Tab-separated table of C-alpha atoms and ligand atoms in Angstrom:
chain	number	residue	atom	x	y	z
A	31	MET	CA	125.539	101.295	98.773
A	32	LYS	CA	122.204	100.938	97.840
A	33	PRO	CA	119.468	100.186	100.413
A	34	ALA	CA	118.247	95.722	101.074
A	35	ILE	CA	115.084	95.003	99.692
A	36	VAL	CA	112.711	92.266	100.193
A	37	VAL	CA	110.047	92.041	97.306
A	38	TYR	CA	107.768	89.333	97.869
A	39	LYS	CA	105.380	88.973	94.655
A	40	ALA	CA	104.832	85.891	92.187
A	41	LEU	CA	105.997	86.950	88.116
A	42	LEU	CA	107.709	90.839	88.641
A	43	PRO	CA	107.671	92.443	85.226
A	44	THR	CA	111.089	91.987	84.142
A	45	GLU	CA	111.332	96.125	83.422
A	46	LEU	CA	110.111	96.602	86.492
A	47	ARG	CA	112.661	94.444	88.343
A	48	HIS	CA	115.192	96.315	86.931
A	49	LYS	CA	113.926	99.253	87.885
A	50	LEU	CA	114.118	98.206	91.547
A	51	ASP	CA	117.560	97.140	90.402
A	52	GLU	CA	118.806	100.191	89.780
A	53	HIS	CA	117.696	102.046	92.943
A	54	PHE	CA	118.187	98.874	95.141
A	55	SER	CA	119.771	95.669	96.751
A	56	VAL	CA	117.051	93.443	95.944
A	57	THR	CA	116.135	89.658	97.426
A	58	ALA	CA	113.075	88.447	95.962
A	59	PHE	CA	110.081	85.842	96.851
A	60	ASP	CA	107.637	84.483	94.004
A	61	GLU	CA	105.710	82.892	97.124
A	62	LEU	CA	105.671	82.995	101.015
A	63	SER	CA	104.842	79.407	101.886
A	64	SER	CA	106.419	77.473	104.605
A	65	ALA	CA	109.330	75.980	102.598
A	66	THR	CA	110.541	79.937	101.730
A	67	TYR	CA	109.413	81.909	104.818
A	68	PRO	CA	112.916	81.214	106.807
A	69	ALA	CA	114.789	82.375	103.766
A	70	PHE	CA	112.123	85.784	103.934
A	71	LEU	CA	112.811	86.398	107.854
A	72	GLN	CA	116.139	85.865	107.219
A	73	ALA	CA	116.181	88.759	104.016
A	74	LEU	CA	114.122	90.557	106.471
A	75	GLN	CA	116.696	91.070	108.858
A	76	ASN	CA	118.679	93.884	106.701
A	77	ALA	CA	115.990	95.211	104.882
A	78	GLU	CA	115.168	99.049	104.708
A	79	GLY	CA	112.008	98.045	102.424
A	80	LEU	CA	109.153	95.875	101.750
A	81	LEU	CA	106.885	95.531	98.805
A	82	GLY	CA	104.303	92.218	97.932
A	83	ALA	CA	100.968	91.976	98.288
A	84	GLY	CA	99.210	89.915	101.280
A	85	GLY	CA	100.893	88.801	104.235
A	86	LYS	CA	100.119	89.676	107.869
A	87	ILE	CA	102.502	91.957	108.712
A	88	ASP	CA	102.145	92.850	112.159
A	89	ALA	CA	104.381	93.642	115.661
A	90	ASP	CA	105.812	89.692	115.362
A	91	LEU	CA	106.868	90.330	111.762
A	92	LEU	CA	108.048	93.998	112.522
A	93	ASP	CA	110.293	93.148	115.159
A	94	LYS	CA	112.428	90.753	112.405
A	95	ALA	CA	112.660	94.118	110.462
A	96	PRO	CA	114.742	95.969	112.943
A	97	CYS	CA	116.183	98.133	109.220
A	98	LEU	CA	112.536	98.467	107.327
A	99	ARG	CA	111.325	102.314	106.649
A	100	ALA	CA	108.747	101.619	103.906
A	101	ALA	CA	106.400	98.880	102.947
A	102	SER	CA	104.812	99.372	99.667
A	103	THR	CA	101.732	97.141	99.205
A	104	ILE	CA	100.311	95.963	95.776
A	105	SER	CA	96.639	97.212	96.597
A	106	VAL	CA	94.811	99.911	97.965
A	107	GLY	CA	92.962	97.947	100.573
A	108	TYR	CA	95.888	97.478	103.491
A	109	ASP	CA	94.077	95.773	106.927
A	110	ASN	CA	96.940	92.569	106.588
A	111	PHE	CA	99.216	95.900	108.241
A	112	ASP	CA	99.310	97.099	111.635
A	113	VAL	CA	99.224	100.886	110.167
A	114	ALA	CA	99.690	102.176	113.671
A	115	GLU	CA	102.736	100.002	115.256
A	116	MET	CA	104.020	101.200	112.087
A	117	THR	CA	103.436	104.389	112.047
A	118	ARG	CA	104.982	104.128	115.971
A	119	ARG	CA	108.394	102.582	114.309
A	120	GLY	CA	108.729	105.485	111.626
A	121	ILE	CA	107.711	103.231	109.084
A	122	VAL	CA	106.066	104.699	106.291
A	123	LEU	CA	102.889	101.983	104.450
A	124	MET	CA	102.295	102.964	100.345
A	125	ASN	CA	99.416	101.603	98.523
A	126	THR	CA	98.283	101.770	95.618
A	127	PRO	CA	94.956	103.933	95.430
A	128	THR	CA	93.165	105.101	92.051
A	129	VAL	CA	95.066	102.875	89.168
A	130	LEU	CA	92.564	99.973	90.258
A	131	THR	CA	89.531	102.067	90.815
A	132	GLU	CA	87.783	101.233	87.253
A	133	THR	CA	89.080	98.018	87.225
A	134	VAL	CA	87.058	97.126	90.591
A	135	ALA	CA	84.078	99.072	89.726
A	136	ASP	CA	83.656	96.856	86.433
A	137	THR	CA	84.043	93.828	88.513
A	138	LEU	CA	81.094	95.194	90.977
A	139	MET	CA	78.910	95.730	88.108
A	140	GLY	CA	79.564	92.276	86.853
A	141	LEU	CA	78.870	90.695	89.720
A	142	VAL	CA	75.197	92.948	89.875
A	143	LEU	CA	74.721	91.406	86.389
A	144	ALA	CA	75.984	87.648	86.751
A	145	THR	CA	73.947	87.337	89.932
A	146	ALA	CA	70.730	89.177	89.375
A	147	ARG	CA	70.766	86.861	85.884
A	148	ARG	CA	72.215	83.831	87.540
A	149	MET	CA	74.988	83.702	84.700
A	150	THR	CA	77.248	81.456	86.094
A	151	GLU	CA	74.262	78.552	86.922
A	152	LEU	CA	73.000	78.527	83.984
A	153	ASP	CA	76.163	78.322	82.386
A	154	ALA	CA	76.898	75.886	84.666
A	155	TRP	CA	73.399	73.932	83.868
A	156	ILE	CA	74.130	73.614	79.927
A	157	ARG	CA	77.645	72.560	80.577
A	158	ALA	CA	75.636	69.717	82.693
A	159	GLY	CA	73.457	69.040	79.734
A	160	GLY	CA	70.456	70.578	81.245
A	161	TRP	CA	69.622	72.995	77.855
A	162	LYS	CA	66.857	70.571	76.028
A	163	GLU	CA	64.252	72.666	75.210
A	164	SER	CA	63.482	76.678	75.384
A	165	ILE	CA	63.809	78.253	79.090
A	166	THR	CA	61.002	78.363	81.380
A	167	PRO	CA	60.281	80.889	84.264
A	168	PRO	CA	61.851	78.914	86.981
A	169	TYR	CA	65.012	79.569	84.918
A	170	TYR	CA	64.654	83.362	84.930
A	171	GLY	CA	66.435	86.264	86.280
A	172	HIS	CA	65.620	89.438	87.601
A	173	ASP	CA	66.352	93.051	86.249
A	174	VAL	CA	68.951	95.108	87.060
A	175	HIS	CA	68.150	98.492	85.448
A	176	HIS	CA	66.078	100.942	86.498
A	177	LYS	CA	66.608	98.992	89.950
A	178	THR	CA	67.705	100.489	93.172
A	179	LEU	CA	71.669	100.177	93.986
A	180	GLY	CA	72.848	100.535	97.529
A	181	ILE	CA	76.153	101.348	98.037
A	182	LEU	CA	78.311	100.823	101.439
A	183	GLY	CA	81.502	102.769	101.058
A	184	MET	CA	81.104	105.823	98.533
A	185	GLY	CA	84.896	106.235	98.466
A	186	ARG	CA	86.544	106.501	94.781
A	187	ILE	CA	85.651	103.124	93.812
A	188	GLY	CA	81.761	102.880	94.902
A	189	THR	CA	82.363	106.729	93.199
A	190	ALA	CA	83.220	105.211	89.633
A	191	LEU	CA	80.622	102.245	90.581
A	192	ALA	CA	78.002	104.699	90.564
A	193	GLN	CA	78.997	106.370	87.712
A	194	ARG	CA	78.186	103.051	86.006
A	195	ALA	CA	75.176	102.241	87.507
A	196	HIS	CA	74.078	105.588	86.875
A	197	PHE	CA	74.919	107.027	83.519
A	198	GLY	CA	74.056	102.890	81.839
A	199	PHE	CA	71.850	101.152	83.503
A	200	GLY	CA	69.610	104.127	84.739
A	201	MET	CA	69.506	102.995	88.502
A	202	PRO	CA	68.131	105.369	91.529
A	203	ILE	CA	71.641	105.002	93.678
A	204	LEU	CA	71.021	105.198	98.102
A	205	TYR	CA	74.401	105.188	99.558
A	206	HIS	CA	76.253	104.882	103.160
A	207	SER	CA	80.070	106.175	104.565
A	208	ARG	CA	80.749	107.814	106.943
A	209	SER	CA	80.805	111.627	105.187
A	210	ARG	CA	78.677	112.768	102.534
A	211	HIS	CA	80.034	112.968	98.968
A	212	GLN	CA	78.553	116.035	97.077
A	213	GLU	CA	80.325	114.777	93.565
A	214	ALA	CA	78.104	111.887	93.952
A	215	GLU	CA	75.238	113.191	94.856
A	216	THR	CA	75.279	116.119	92.542
A	217	ARG	CA	77.107	114.140	89.836
A	218	PHE	CA	74.820	110.798	89.946
A	219	SER	CA	71.271	111.864	92.332
A	220	ALA	CA	73.072	109.805	95.029
A	221	ARG	CA	71.089	110.017	98.218
A	222	TYR	CA	73.308	109.658	101.297
A	223	CYS	CA	71.254	107.445	103.829
A	224	ASP	CA	71.889	105.453	107.340
A	225	LEU	CA	72.640	101.553	107.130
A	226	ASP	CA	69.207	100.470	107.920
A	227	THR	CA	67.765	102.979	105.166
A	228	LEU	CA	69.562	101.697	102.954
A	229	LEU	CA	69.489	97.750	103.845
A	230	GLY	CA	65.723	98.548	103.799
A	231	GLN	CA	64.836	100.220	100.245
A	232	ALA	CA	67.974	98.496	97.763
A	233	ASP	CA	67.751	96.394	95.564
A	234	PHE	CA	71.122	95.836	95.245
A	235	VAL	CA	73.756	95.731	98.227
A	236	CYS	CA	77.139	96.715	97.405
A	237	ILE	CA	79.858	96.566	99.517
A	238	ILE	CA	82.856	98.327	98.940
A	239	LEU	CA	84.534	99.082	102.324
A	240	PRO	CA	87.696	99.134	103.517
A	241	LEU	CA	88.133	95.847	106.454
A	242	THR	CA	88.584	97.914	109.920
A	243	GLN	CA	87.674	97.460	113.343
A	244	GLN	CA	84.539	99.470	112.677
A	245	THR	CA	83.190	97.379	109.590
A	246	HIS	CA	84.109	93.901	110.676
A	247	HIS	CA	80.907	92.506	110.620
A	248	LEU	CA	78.876	95.289	110.017
A	249	ILE	CA	76.612	93.075	108.218
A	250	GLY	CA	75.532	90.093	110.225
A	251	ARG	CA	72.323	88.487	110.886
A	252	GLU	CA	70.089	91.309	112.010
A	253	GLN	CA	71.412	93.695	109.020
A	254	LEU	CA	70.753	90.447	106.736
A	255	LYS	CA	67.107	90.390	108.249
A	256	LYS	CA	66.420	94.414	107.616
A	257	MET	CA	67.400	93.981	103.839
A	258	LYS	CA	64.370	94.499	101.232
A	259	PRO	CA	62.758	90.573	100.148
A	260	GLY	CA	64.627	89.516	97.123
A	261	ALA	CA	67.287	92.214	96.876
A	262	MET	CA	70.821	90.843	96.506
A	263	LEU	CA	74.068	91.373	98.479
A	264	ILE	CA	77.552	91.845	96.181
A	265	ASN	CA	80.442	92.172	98.072
A	266	ALA	CA	83.763	93.316	96.916
A	267	GLY	CA	85.386	94.864	99.969
A	268	ARG	CA	86.382	92.331	102.383
A	269	GLY	CA	85.173	89.143	103.143
A	270	PRO	CA	84.698	89.906	107.017
A	271	ILE	CA	82.690	93.264	106.709
A	272	ILE	CA	80.276	89.908	106.380
A	273	ASP	CA	79.725	87.570	109.048
A	274	GLU	CA	79.652	84.563	106.834
A	275	LYS	CA	77.848	82.257	108.920
A	276	ALA	CA	74.862	84.237	108.752
A	277	LEU	CA	74.761	85.142	104.869
A	278	ILE	CA	74.786	81.422	104.349
A	279	THR	CA	71.850	81.188	106.985
A	280	ALA	CA	70.488	83.575	104.632
A	281	LEU	CA	70.874	82.154	101.578
A	282	GLN	CA	69.941	78.837	102.053
A	283	ASP	CA	66.379	79.884	104.301
A	284	GLY	CA	65.590	82.702	101.878
A	285	THR	CA	66.551	85.922	104.019
A	286	LEU	CA	68.556	86.530	100.987
A	287	SER	CA	67.220	85.958	97.848
A	288	ALA	CA	71.321	86.142	96.184
A	289	ALA	CA	75.106	87.193	96.515
A	290	GLY	CA	77.365	87.713	94.054
A	291	LEU	CA	81.047	87.651	96.005
A	292	ASP	CA	85.123	88.166	95.643
A	293	VAL	CA	85.846	88.356	99.286
A	294	PHE	CA	85.675	85.903	102.170
A	295	GLU	CA	86.771	84.874	105.870
A	296	GLN	CA	88.804	82.686	104.860
A	297	GLU	CA	90.339	82.851	101.195
A	298	PRO	CA	90.930	80.866	99.574
A	299	LEU	CA	87.658	79.677	99.989
A	300	PRO	CA	87.908	76.253	102.022
A	301	ALA	CA	86.864	73.479	99.475
A	302	ASP	CA	84.100	72.443	102.025
A	303	SER	CA	82.419	75.897	102.543
A	304	PRO	CA	78.725	75.560	102.337
A	305	LEU	CA	79.200	78.795	99.456
A	306	MET	CA	80.257	76.091	97.019
A	307	THR	CA	76.758	74.341	97.391
A	308	LEU	CA	74.473	77.064	96.830
A	309	PRO	CA	73.455	77.988	94.005
A	310	ASN	CA	72.062	81.058	94.188
A	311	VAL	CA	75.651	82.536	95.010
A	312	VAL	CA	78.160	83.495	91.713
A	313	LEU	CA	81.565	83.112	93.331
A	314	LEU	CA	84.913	84.750	92.323
A	315	PRO	CA	88.606	84.425	93.476
A	316	HIS	CA	89.092	87.578	94.809
A	317	ILE	CA	89.706	89.090	91.026
A	318	GLY	CA	88.545	92.675	92.014
A	319	SER	CA	91.410	93.850	90.171
A	320	ALA	CA	93.005	91.193	88.195
A	321	THR	CA	93.243	92.491	85.090
A	322	HIS	CA	96.648	92.378	83.093
A	323	GLU	CA	96.692	96.081	82.514
A	324	THR	CA	95.475	97.187	86.028
A	325	ARG	CA	97.715	94.814	88.101
A	326	TYR	CA	100.737	95.722	85.986
A	327	GLY	CA	99.576	99.356	86.585
A	328	MET	CA	99.262	98.463	90.811
A	329	THR	CA	103.142	96.828	90.295
A	330	ALA	CA	104.201	100.098	88.593
A	331	CYS	CA	102.965	102.085	91.292
A	332	ALA	CA	104.377	99.850	93.614
A	333	VAL	CA	107.555	99.830	92.898
A	334	ASP	CA	107.457	103.456	92.385
A	335	ASN	CA	106.407	104.137	95.904
A	336	LEU	CA	109.034	102.106	97.147
A	337	ILE	CA	111.761	104.104	95.468
A	338	ALA	CA	110.147	107.521	96.502
A	339	ALA	CA	109.591	105.844	99.897
A	340	LEU	CA	112.711	104.818	100.685
A	341	HIS	CA	114.582	108.144	98.582
A	342	GLY	CA	112.904	110.232	101.094
A	343	ASN	CA	110.881	111.480	98.470
A	344	VAL	CA	106.971	110.580	99.237
A	345	LYS	CA	104.372	113.069	97.745
A	346	GLU	CA	101.110	110.370	97.428
A	347	ASN	CA	100.225	107.090	97.972
A	348	CYS	CA	100.963	107.212	102.129
A	349	VAL	CA	98.998	105.627	104.233
A	350	ASN	CA	100.622	106.808	107.186
A	351	PRO	CA	102.208	110.407	106.367
A	352	GLU	CA	102.580	110.945	110.367
A	353	ALA	CA	105.432	108.428	109.956
A	354	LEU	CA	107.840	110.377	107.806
A	355	LYS	CA	107.727	112.869	110.931
A	356	LYS	CA	109.270	110.152	113.282
B	249	NAP	P1	88.361	104.369	99.698
B	249	NAP	O1	88.383	105.436	98.585
B	249	NAP	O2	89.127	105.084	100.965
B	249	NAP	O3	86.951	104.347	100.032
B	249	NAP	C1	86.396	103.797	101.159
B	249	NAP	C2	84.905	104.248	101.672
B	249	NAP	O4	85.000	103.853	103.121
B	249	NAP	C3	84.756	105.667	102.134
B	249	NAP	O5	83.744	106.188	101.796
B	249	NAP	C4	84.862	105.935	103.387
B	249	NAP	O6	83.788	107.214	103.884
B	249	NAP	C5	83.772	104.331	103.675
B	249	NAP	N1	83.987	103.679	104.883
B	249	NAP	C6	85.503	103.870	105.477
B	249	NAP	N2	84.453	103.796	106.737
B	249	NAP	C7	83.330	103.520	106.592
B	249	NAP	C8	82.710	102.955	108.040
B	249	NAP	N3	83.214	102.508	108.985
B	249	NAP	N4	81.315	103.158	107.933
B	249	NAP	C9	80.916	103.472	106.666
B	249	NAP	N5	81.460	104.385	105.532
B	249	NAP	C10	82.836	103.713	105.754
B	249	NAP	O7	88.881	103.043	98.998
B	249	NAP	P2	88.646	102.678	97.370
B	249	NAP	O8	90.006	102.886	96.848
B	249	NAP	O9	87.189	103.137	97.261
B	249	NAP	O10	88.981	101.004	98.298
B	249	NAP	C11	87.769	100.866	98.922
B	249	NAP	C12	88.221	98.811	99.243
B	249	NAP	O11	87.460	98.269	98.654
B	249	NAP	C13	89.728	99.121	99.366
B	249	NAP	O12	89.830	98.954	101.152
B	249	NAP	C14	89.364	97.639	99.771
B	249	NAP	O13	89.060	96.499	101.333
B	249	NAP	C15	88.420	96.634	98.359
B	249	NAP	N6	88.942	96.133	97.030
B	249	NAP	C16	88.501	95.069	96.954
B	249	NAP	C17	89.164	94.985	95.890
B	249	NAP	C18	89.170	93.613	95.156
B	249	NAP	O14	89.419	92.886	94.675
B	249	NAP	N7	87.958	92.843	96.018
B	249	NAP	C19	90.094	95.706	95.220
B	249	NAP	C20	90.279	97.150	95.718
B	249	NAP	C21	89.821	97.353	96.405
B	249	NAP	P3	84.186	108.409	103.741
B	249	NAP	O15	84.834	108.646	102.468
B	249	NAP	O16	83.256	108.811	104.595
B	249	NAP	O17	85.994	108.210	104.192
């Protein structure tokens, strides 16, 4: 008998669905809503595998999936999973690193440019009928090329961002990570520094860290005050890495000149968020990896990951290899 799996993913490409069907008995949900949740929980009772993106996968949910052996997330980030609990139960967690690296680095560079050059603000201004004559200095932006870029998190995506900034924009690069990254130092002349030094010297601070207990609210009121005057903050890591209330205050009182955000403490961003009314913020709806090519590649990777995990053939992309030993 084929192992039962539950898929929660809208618009799974047909050929990838066929591939899953070859290996598994699939119960699929386009979305997890209050209407579909009871059926989702019902299907979890026999599921050996789980595949999807988002949702909170904690001990309570795992209790409802007593047969689960593997979960495959269509993302590189896995902060929505209780990994320790999964490992304790011998459940393998698979993710999709690498396939999205270049695309997310493009998004970050795009956010830097859009924020510095006020692209979305001026787009809205034209549409509102504001462009009647040549623009004057109040509408000017700031240069990106040759300014100092500070990268928080010199992992796969941080390194791809450094490559763009160094070769494409001639930017000196500072970075902060848990450890030194020799490749970035050699290839992009990136300079390792502590967080405060980076905040004090970078013209653009780009966050591309995972969300963990250590990075939650890593950037709060005190850190924002330490940023160089006129500096801009870009976040494509996870929303809660920044204390969003403190960020809003800093943008309102001029402590911070502008921000470019792909991620938020609450997603979708609530309609009454003060961020919606601030002109000096570029807002994106968590599109870091959201291109047709990359989302397809991520889904294909997640499908292969689940097949490997449930067939006892894990070679890569495993978040908690310790679970394999249980
Ligand atoms: P990665 O290769 O694992 O890189 C993560 C980097 O963060 C590493 O350099 C790591 O340091 C550093 N780091 C982790 N904890 C830290 C801490 N407490 N203090 C300082 N540095 C710390 O991951 P990646 O593939 O680049 O992805 C990074 C994150 O980007 C993901 O976890 C996800 O949250 C986010 N992301 C967002 C989107 C989006 O759509 N916006 C898309 C993809 C990814 P070491 O190198 O020293 O270990």
